[in-house]
Short mmCIF file of C-alpha atoms in Angstrom, two decimals:
data_model
loop_
_atom_site.label_atom_id
_atom_site.label_comp_id
_atom_site.label_asym_id
_atom_site.label_seq_id
_atom_site.Cartn_x
_atom_site.Cartn_y
_atom_site.Cartn_z
CA MET A 22 14.62 12.47 -27.09
CA LYS A 23 12.09 14.44 -29.12
CA SER A 24 14.80 16.50 -30.78
CA ASN A 25 16.69 13.30 -31.65
CA VAL A 26 13.57 11.83 -33.23
CA LYS A 27 12.94 14.99 -35.23
CA TRP A 28 16.51 15.02 -36.52
CA PHE A 29 16.27 11.31 -37.37
CA LEU A 30 13.06 11.88 -39.37
CA VAL A 31 14.56 14.88 -41.16
CA GLN A 32 17.62 12.83 -42.09
CA ARG A 33 15.48 9.98 -43.41
CA PHE A 34 13.28 12.43 -45.32
CA LEU A 35 16.30 13.98 -47.05
CA ILE A 36 17.70 10.54 -47.87
CA THR A 37 14.30 9.47 -49.24
CA MET A 38 14.03 12.61 -51.38
CA PHE A 39 17.52 12.01 -52.76
CA CYS A 40 16.59 8.42 -53.63
CA VAL A 41 13.37 9.67 -55.28
CA TYR A 42 15.44 12.13 -57.32
CA LEU A 43 17.76 9.34 -58.46
CA GLY A 44 14.75 7.20 -59.31
CA VAL A 45 13.14 9.98 -61.35
CA GLU A 46 16.36 10.54 -63.25
CA ALA A 47 16.64 6.81 -63.93
CA ILE A 48 13.02 6.67 -65.18
CA ASN A 49 13.66 9.70 -67.41
CA PHE A 50 16.69 7.96 -68.86
CA ILE A 51 14.65 4.80 -69.51
CA TYR A 52 11.94 6.88 -71.17
CA ARG A 53 14.42 8.63 -73.43
CA VAL A 54 16.38 5.53 -74.36
CA ALA A 55 13.71 2.81 -74.52
CA LEU A 56 10.09 3.65 -73.75
CA THR A 57 9.63 6.80 -75.82
CA PRO A 58 11.16 5.29 -79.00
CA ALA A 59 9.07 2.14 -78.50
CA VAL A 60 5.88 4.18 -78.07
CA ILE A 61 6.69 6.23 -81.18
CA VAL A 62 7.19 3.06 -83.23
CA PHE A 63 3.89 1.68 -81.93
CA LEU A 64 2.02 4.88 -82.75
CA GLU A 65 3.48 4.98 -86.22
CA THR A 66 2.48 1.37 -86.92
CA GLN A 67 -1.05 2.14 -85.71
CA GLN A 68 -1.14 5.31 -87.85
CA ILE A 69 -1.56 7.63 -84.84
CA GLU A 70 -0.03 11.07 -85.35
CA ILE A 71 0.83 13.35 -82.45
CA THR A 72 2.07 16.88 -83.00
CA GLY A 73 3.17 19.50 -80.50
CA ASN A 74 5.59 19.75 -77.61
CA SER A 75 4.93 18.90 -73.97
CA ASN A 76 6.59 17.05 -71.11
CA VAL A 77 6.20 13.30 -70.79
CA ALA A 78 3.68 13.38 -67.94
CA VAL A 79 1.32 15.82 -69.67
CA TRP A 80 1.75 13.93 -72.93
CA LEU A 81 0.76 10.64 -71.31
CA LEU A 82 -2.20 12.19 -69.50
CA GLN A 83 -3.47 13.78 -72.68
CA MET A 84 -3.08 10.49 -74.51
CA LEU A 85 -5.01 8.71 -71.74
CA PHE A 86 -7.84 11.23 -71.74
CA TYR A 87 -7.93 11.41 -75.51
CA PHE A 88 -8.29 7.67 -76.06
CA SER A 89 -10.79 7.42 -73.22
CA THR A 90 -13.06 9.92 -74.99
CA ASP A 91 -13.51 7.53 -77.90
CA PHE A 92 -15.98 5.65 -75.72
CA LEU A 93 -18.16 8.78 -75.48
CA PRO A 94 -21.07 9.46 -77.83
CA PRO A 95 -20.39 11.55 -80.94
CA GLY A 96 -20.63 15.26 -80.28
CA VAL A 97 -19.65 14.86 -76.65
CA ARG A 98 -16.39 13.21 -77.73
CA GLU A 99 -15.40 16.13 -79.97
CA TRP A 100 -16.28 18.70 -77.32
CA VAL A 101 -14.24 16.88 -74.63
CA GLN A 102 -11.27 16.49 -76.97
CA GLU A 103 -11.41 20.19 -77.82
CA GLU A 104 -11.51 21.12 -74.14
CA LEU A 105 -8.58 18.79 -73.41
CA GLY A 106 -6.55 20.51 -76.10
CA ARG A 107 -7.43 23.89 -74.67
CA VAL A 108 -6.75 23.04 -71.03
CA MET A 109 -3.68 20.83 -71.40
CA GLY A 110 -2.02 22.59 -74.29
CA GLY A 111 -3.54 23.59 -77.57
CA SER A 112 -0.27 23.00 -79.39
CA MET A 113 -0.63 19.24 -78.97
CA ASN A 114 -2.84 17.43 -81.47
CA ILE A 115 -3.66 13.72 -81.80
CA ARG A 116 -4.90 12.42 -85.15
CA ILE A 117 -5.82 8.79 -85.82
CA THR A 118 -5.88 7.64 -89.44
CA SER A 119 -5.76 3.89 -88.91
CA PRO A 120 -8.85 1.97 -90.13
CA LEU A 121 -8.28 -0.55 -87.32
CA TYR A 122 -10.15 1.60 -84.82
CA GLY A 123 -13.55 0.36 -85.77
CA GLY A 124 -15.63 -2.49 -84.44
CA VAL A 125 -14.63 -4.90 -81.69
CA TRP A 126 -10.93 -4.77 -82.61
CA GLY A 127 -11.00 -0.99 -82.26
CA VAL A 128 -12.49 -1.24 -78.77
CA ALA A 129 -9.90 -3.83 -77.75
CA LEU A 130 -7.11 -1.70 -79.18
CA HIS A 131 -8.42 1.34 -77.30
CA ILE A 132 -8.44 -0.60 -74.05
CA MET A 133 -4.93 -1.91 -74.72
CA ILE A 134 -3.64 1.59 -75.48
CA ILE A 135 -5.31 3.01 -72.36
CA GLY A 136 -3.82 0.21 -70.25
CA GLY A 137 -0.38 0.83 -71.73
CA ILE A 138 -0.63 4.55 -71.03
CA ILE A 139 -1.68 3.86 -67.42
CA VAL A 140 1.33 1.57 -67.01
CA LEU A 141 3.62 4.26 -68.41
CA LEU A 142 2.12 6.80 -66.00
CA LEU A 143 2.59 4.41 -63.05
CA VAL A 144 6.21 3.84 -64.08
CA ARG A 145 6.60 7.61 -64.18
CA LEU A 146 5.13 7.92 -60.70
CA LEU A 147 6.91 4.84 -59.33
CA PRO A 148 9.81 6.69 -57.57
CA TYR A 149 7.35 8.98 -55.75
CA LEU A 150 5.10 6.08 -54.74
CA VAL A 151 8.04 3.98 -53.52
CA GLY A 152 9.54 6.98 -51.68
CA ALA A 153 6.24 7.78 -49.95
CA PHE A 154 5.76 4.13 -48.99
CA CYS A 155 9.30 3.75 -47.61
CA TYR A 156 9.17 7.00 -45.64
CA SER A 157 5.77 6.11 -44.19
CA ARG A 158 7.22 2.78 -43.07
CA ILE A 159 10.17 4.57 -41.45
CA VAL A 160 7.86 7.01 -39.63
CA THR A 161 5.54 4.21 -38.51
CA LYS A 162 8.44 2.12 -37.23
CA GLN A 163 9.93 5.08 -35.36
CA PHE A 164 6.64 5.93 -33.68
CA ASN A 165 6.06 2.30 -32.76
CA GLU A 166 9.50 2.24 -31.14
CA LEU A 167 8.67 5.45 -29.26
CA LEU A 168 5.39 3.97 -28.06
CA ALA A 169 7.21 0.81 -26.96
CA GLN A 170 9.79 2.92 -25.08
CA GLU A 171 7.04 4.94 -23.41
CA GLU A 172 5.28 1.74 -22.38
CA ALA A 173 8.53 0.34 -20.99
CA GLN A 174 9.21 3.61 -19.13
CA LYS A 175 5.66 3.64 -17.78
CA LEU A 176 6.06 0.05 -16.59
CA ALA A 177 9.39 0.93 -14.97
CA ARG A 178 7.81 3.99 -13.29
CA ASP A 179 4.97 1.84 -11.99
CA GLN A 180 7.44 -0.70 -10.64
CA ARG A 181 9.48 2.05 -8.97
CA ARG A 182 6.29 3.54 -7.53
CA ASN A 183 5.23 0.18 -6.11
CA LEU A 184 8.70 -0.34 -4.66
CA LEU A 185 8.61 3.19 -3.29
CA LEU A 186 5.29 2.56 -1.54
CA SER A 187 6.59 -0.74 -0.18
CA ASP A 188 9.72 0.92 1.20
CA ILE A 189 7.69 3.77 2.69
CA ALA A 190 5.40 1.32 4.44
CA HIS A 191 8.41 -0.61 5.76
CA ASP A 192 10.25 2.50 7.00
CA ILE A 193 7.19 4.02 8.66
CA LYS A 194 6.02 0.78 10.23
CA THR A 195 9.08 0.43 12.48
CA PRO A 196 8.77 3.82 14.28
CA ILE A 197 4.98 3.45 14.47
CA THR A 198 5.40 0.07 16.18
CA THR A 199 7.83 1.59 18.68
CA ILE A 200 5.56 4.58 19.34
CA CYS A 201 2.51 2.35 19.81
CA GLY A 202 4.33 -0.02 22.16
CA TYR A 203 5.90 2.66 24.36
CA SER A 204 2.78 4.83 24.46
CA LYS A 205 0.66 1.83 25.45
CA ALA A 206 3.13 0.96 28.21
CA LEU A 207 2.94 4.54 29.47
CA SER A 208 -0.85 4.78 29.27
CA GLU A 209 -1.38 1.47 31.10
CA GLY A 210 1.20 2.32 33.75
CA VAL A 211 3.30 -0.73 32.90
CA ALA A 212 6.50 1.27 32.46
CA ALA A 213 8.57 1.79 35.59
CA LYS A 214 9.08 5.38 36.74
CA ASN A 215 12.76 5.21 35.94
CA ASP A 216 11.97 4.12 32.35
CA ARG A 217 9.25 6.66 31.56
CA GLN A 218 11.61 9.37 30.40
CA SER A 219 13.50 6.97 28.13
CA TYR A 220 10.15 5.83 26.70
CA LEU A 221 9.16 9.45 26.03
CA ASP A 222 12.55 10.14 24.44
CA ALA A 223 12.16 7.08 22.21
CA ILE A 224 8.64 8.16 21.18
CA TYR A 225 9.91 11.63 20.35
CA ALA A 226 12.87 10.28 18.36
CA LYS A 227 10.66 7.93 16.36
CA ALA A 228 8.13 10.70 15.71
CA MET A 229 10.91 12.97 14.44
CA ARG A 230 12.16 10.10 12.27
CA MET A 231 8.69 9.76 10.73
CA ASP A 232 8.52 13.52 10.20
CA GLU A 233 11.90 13.47 8.45
CA LEU A 234 10.85 10.58 6.23
CA VAL A 235 7.53 12.17 5.26
CA THR A 236 9.27 15.49 4.51
CA LEU A 237 11.84 13.82 2.28
CA LEU A 238 9.12 11.83 0.55
CA PHE A 239 7.13 15.01 -0.05
CA ASP A 240 10.19 16.71 -1.55
CA TYR A 241 10.91 13.72 -3.80
CA VAL A 242 7.32 13.45 -5.07
CA LYS A 243 7.18 17.22 -5.65
CA LEU A 244 10.33 17.11 -7.77
CA GLU A 245 8.88 14.16 -9.73
CA SER A 246 5.62 15.97 -10.55
CA GLU A 247 5.27 17.37 -14.07
CA GLY A 248 4.05 20.78 -12.96
CA PHE A 249 7.05 21.51 -10.73
CA THR A 250 9.47 24.19 -11.94
CA LEU A 251 12.47 25.90 -10.39
CA HIS A 252 12.36 29.58 -9.45
CA ARG A 253 15.83 30.52 -10.61
CA GLU A 254 17.41 33.87 -9.82
CA PRO A 255 20.98 35.18 -10.03
CA GLY A 256 22.89 34.32 -6.87
CA ASP A 257 26.25 33.48 -5.33
CA LEU A 258 26.99 29.74 -5.19
CA ALA A 259 29.90 30.28 -2.80
CA GLU A 260 27.74 32.20 -0.32
CA LEU A 261 25.00 29.55 -0.47
CA THR A 262 27.55 26.78 0.21
CA ARG A 263 28.92 28.64 3.23
CA GLU A 264 25.40 29.18 4.59
CA MET A 265 24.51 25.48 4.34
CA ALA A 266 27.79 24.44 5.98
CA ALA A 267 27.26 26.93 8.81
CA PHE A 268 23.70 25.62 9.30
CA LEU A 269 25.04 22.12 10.10
CA TYR A 270 28.31 23.16 11.73
CA ALA A 271 27.05 22.44 15.27
CA ASP A 272 25.89 18.97 14.25
CA PHE A 273 29.38 18.14 12.95
CA GLU A 274 30.91 19.37 16.20
CA ASP A 275 28.51 17.24 18.25
CA SER A 276 29.56 14.22 16.17
CA GLY A 277 33.23 14.96 16.73
CA MET A 278 33.85 15.57 13.04
CA GLU A 279 36.07 18.28 11.61
CA LEU A 280 34.35 20.33 8.91
CA VAL A 281 37.02 21.53 6.44
CA LEU A 282 35.89 24.43 4.25
CA ASP A 283 37.74 25.19 1.02
CA ILE A 284 35.49 27.76 -0.64
CA LEU A 285 36.55 30.52 -2.98
CA GLU A 286 36.52 34.03 -1.56
CA GLU A 287 35.28 35.56 -4.80
CA ARG A 288 31.66 35.28 -5.77
CA VAL A 289 30.51 32.46 -8.05
CA PHE A 290 27.53 33.82 -9.97
CA PHE A 291 24.92 31.23 -10.85
CA ASP A 292 21.22 31.31 -11.78
CA MET A 293 19.67 29.04 -9.18
CA ASP A 294 16.71 28.22 -7.02
CA ARG A 295 18.28 28.96 -3.64
CA LEU A 296 15.75 26.89 -1.70
CA GLN A 297 16.08 23.76 -3.81
CA LEU A 298 19.83 23.94 -4.40
CA GLY A 299 20.36 24.64 -0.69
CA ARG A 300 18.34 21.50 0.05
CA ALA A 301 20.58 19.48 -2.29
CA ILE A 302 23.75 20.76 -0.58
CA THR A 303 22.24 20.06 2.84
CA ASN A 304 21.42 16.50 1.79
CA LEU A 305 25.05 15.89 0.82
CA LEU A 306 26.27 17.35 4.11
CA THR A 307 23.74 15.26 6.06
CA ASN A 308 24.88 12.16 4.17
CA ALA A 309 28.50 12.89 5.15
CA LEU A 310 27.43 13.53 8.74
CA ARG A 311 25.59 10.22 8.88
CA TYR A 312 28.07 7.99 7.07
CA GLY A 313 31.38 9.76 7.72
CA LYS A 314 34.05 8.54 10.09
CA ALA A 315 33.54 9.39 13.74
CA GLY A 316 36.20 11.95 14.63
CA GLY A 317 37.19 12.21 10.98
CA ARG A 318 37.13 15.03 8.45
CA VAL A 319 34.44 16.22 6.06
CA LEU A 320 35.61 18.40 3.20
CA VAL A 321 33.41 21.05 1.58
CA ARG A 322 35.22 22.45 -1.45
CA LEU A 323 33.98 24.82 -4.14
CA GLN A 324 36.20 25.39 -7.15
CA GLU A 325 34.45 27.55 -9.71
CA TYR A 326 31.38 25.51 -10.63
CA GLU A 327 32.32 22.21 -8.97
CA LEU A 328 31.13 21.58 -5.41
CA THR A 329 32.63 18.62 -3.54
CA VAL A 330 31.55 17.04 -0.24
CA ALA A 331 34.04 14.34 0.80
CA ASP A 332 34.34 12.25 3.96
CA GLU A 333 36.55 9.55 5.50
CA GLY A 334 33.80 7.00 6.11
CA GLU A 335 33.63 3.50 4.71
CA ALA A 336 33.97 3.10 0.97
CA ILE A 337 30.82 2.15 -0.93
CA ASP A 338 30.58 -1.21 -2.63
CA PRO A 339 30.85 -0.74 -6.44
CA ASP A 340 27.68 -2.76 -7.12
CA PHE A 341 25.74 -0.62 -4.68
CA ALA A 342 27.37 2.59 -5.92
CA ALA A 343 25.83 2.08 -9.36
CA HIS A 344 22.35 2.52 -7.80
CA ILE A 345 23.13 4.91 -5.00
CA PHE A 346 21.04 7.77 -6.41
CA GLU A 347 17.91 5.65 -6.80
CA PRO A 348 15.15 6.20 -4.21
CA PHE A 349 15.32 4.13 -1.00
CA THR A 350 18.71 2.71 -1.94
CA ARG A 351 20.56 1.66 1.22
CA GLY A 352 22.54 -1.24 -0.04
CA ASP A 353 24.70 -2.44 2.81
CA ARG A 354 24.05 -3.08 6.46
CA ALA A 355 26.33 -0.26 7.58
CA ARG A 356 24.34 2.35 5.69
CA SER A 357 20.88 1.00 6.48
CA SER A 358 21.65 0.75 10.18
CA LYS A 359 22.33 4.50 10.47
CA GLY A 360 18.79 5.67 9.78
CA GLY A 361 19.17 6.87 6.22
CA SER A 362 15.99 7.17 4.19
CA GLY A 363 17.57 6.44 0.82
CA LEU A 364 15.89 9.55 -0.58
CA GLY A 365 18.37 12.33 0.20
CA LEU A 366 20.84 11.57 -2.58
CA GLY A 367 18.04 10.97 -5.09
CA ILE A 368 16.56 14.37 -4.27
CA ALA A 369 19.97 16.04 -4.54
CA GLN A 370 20.59 14.46 -7.94
CA LYS A 371 17.22 15.62 -9.31
CA ILE A 372 17.77 19.18 -8.10
CA VAL A 373 21.28 19.32 -9.60
CA GLU A 374 20.05 17.94 -12.93
CA MET A 375 17.21 20.47 -13.00
CA HIS A 376 19.91 23.15 -12.72
CA GLY A 377 21.66 21.66 -15.76
CA GLY A 378 24.42 19.99 -13.75
CA LYS A 379 25.48 16.48 -12.73
CA LEU A 380 25.92 14.79 -9.35
CA LEU A 381 28.65 12.16 -9.32
CA LEU A 382 30.15 9.74 -6.81
CA ASN A 383 33.97 9.76 -6.81
CA GLN A 384 35.69 7.09 -4.72
CA ASN A 385 39.14 7.97 -6.03
CA PHE A 386 39.14 11.55 -4.79
CA GLY A 387 42.33 11.18 -2.74
CA GLU A 388 43.73 13.49 -0.02
CA GLY A 389 42.83 10.83 2.57
CA TYR A 390 39.11 10.87 1.77
CA THR A 391 37.44 7.58 0.90
CA LYS A 392 34.56 9.01 -1.14
CA ALA A 393 33.30 12.30 -2.48
CA PHE A 394 30.03 13.50 -3.96
CA GLN A 395 30.62 16.17 -6.57
CA MET A 396 28.15 18.63 -8.08
CA ARG A 397 29.26 19.93 -11.47
CA PHE A 398 27.38 22.87 -12.94
CA PRO A 399 27.73 24.50 -16.37
CA PRO A 400 29.83 27.69 -16.20
CA GLN A 401 27.94 30.98 -16.45
#
């Protein structure tokens, strides 16, 4: 966004400068055609002689200073006029021969001439003043819009944070309630001997569920923090994909799913953070393991810099799919009933984006698969 704002301001600055240039040229034309001849006629009628060459701005300034010195005491006036001629151009000389410059009428005429010269100077400076005013308005408006966007983003972040905390409390409360109930039954001897092992198994499962949730939450918050950076090193994306698939191969077998690997034999060089990118791939595989079809296939395919994890599970509702990468998104009953945290895909998306890639959901993948999550990285 910052680069877009800079380019926008540069564009507006160039446009403003071009308009100022056109304005200056227009004012110069008006001076040549109308104002300068009118001033010359006025000076001639008032018997004011000006000799020498100078540009219009210096000429007007010297005229302003010269007529202003007439209000100074004698002696000082001559010295100031001499210094003006020396500093601003000794070739220019102003000589007044009109007898009208005495008494009250002379003072009034001086004031009128000074006012006219100031107006001419302001007209001369008008394009610059208008250009500076317009550009300052553009800059102010742009920064106000940026501040409004930042406020809106901050409000959205606060809302997401509050929702995140609410979802965390909800997801942790259920296993805690189970653990408290079963442990109390065991401690008070209420549970029958035949049920004790099932109670212990339930306590262990809920504790592991809480551990998984807290770990995912920690990973998500760490990726969200401003100080977090990737430790990227040259590596082989194909090898990393095979390692992550092998790590979960037994889990797929236990679930009766067939893990289909379609990974290039040659190396796919990529600058990556192996730990974080491996976590993103694992999250996609875990998602397929959790929501895939029992006894169905899960495809892991790597073609150059596109990694696909597809399964034969239920298709995702389009309305829910639009928010599937948001934290704690578990839109339908089928997904929420399978123990998903709603954080895995959000973490995977952040990691992929930090590597300069994109994570997409494709429900038209084909080959008998109902949905596919695809990581697309820039070629290297």
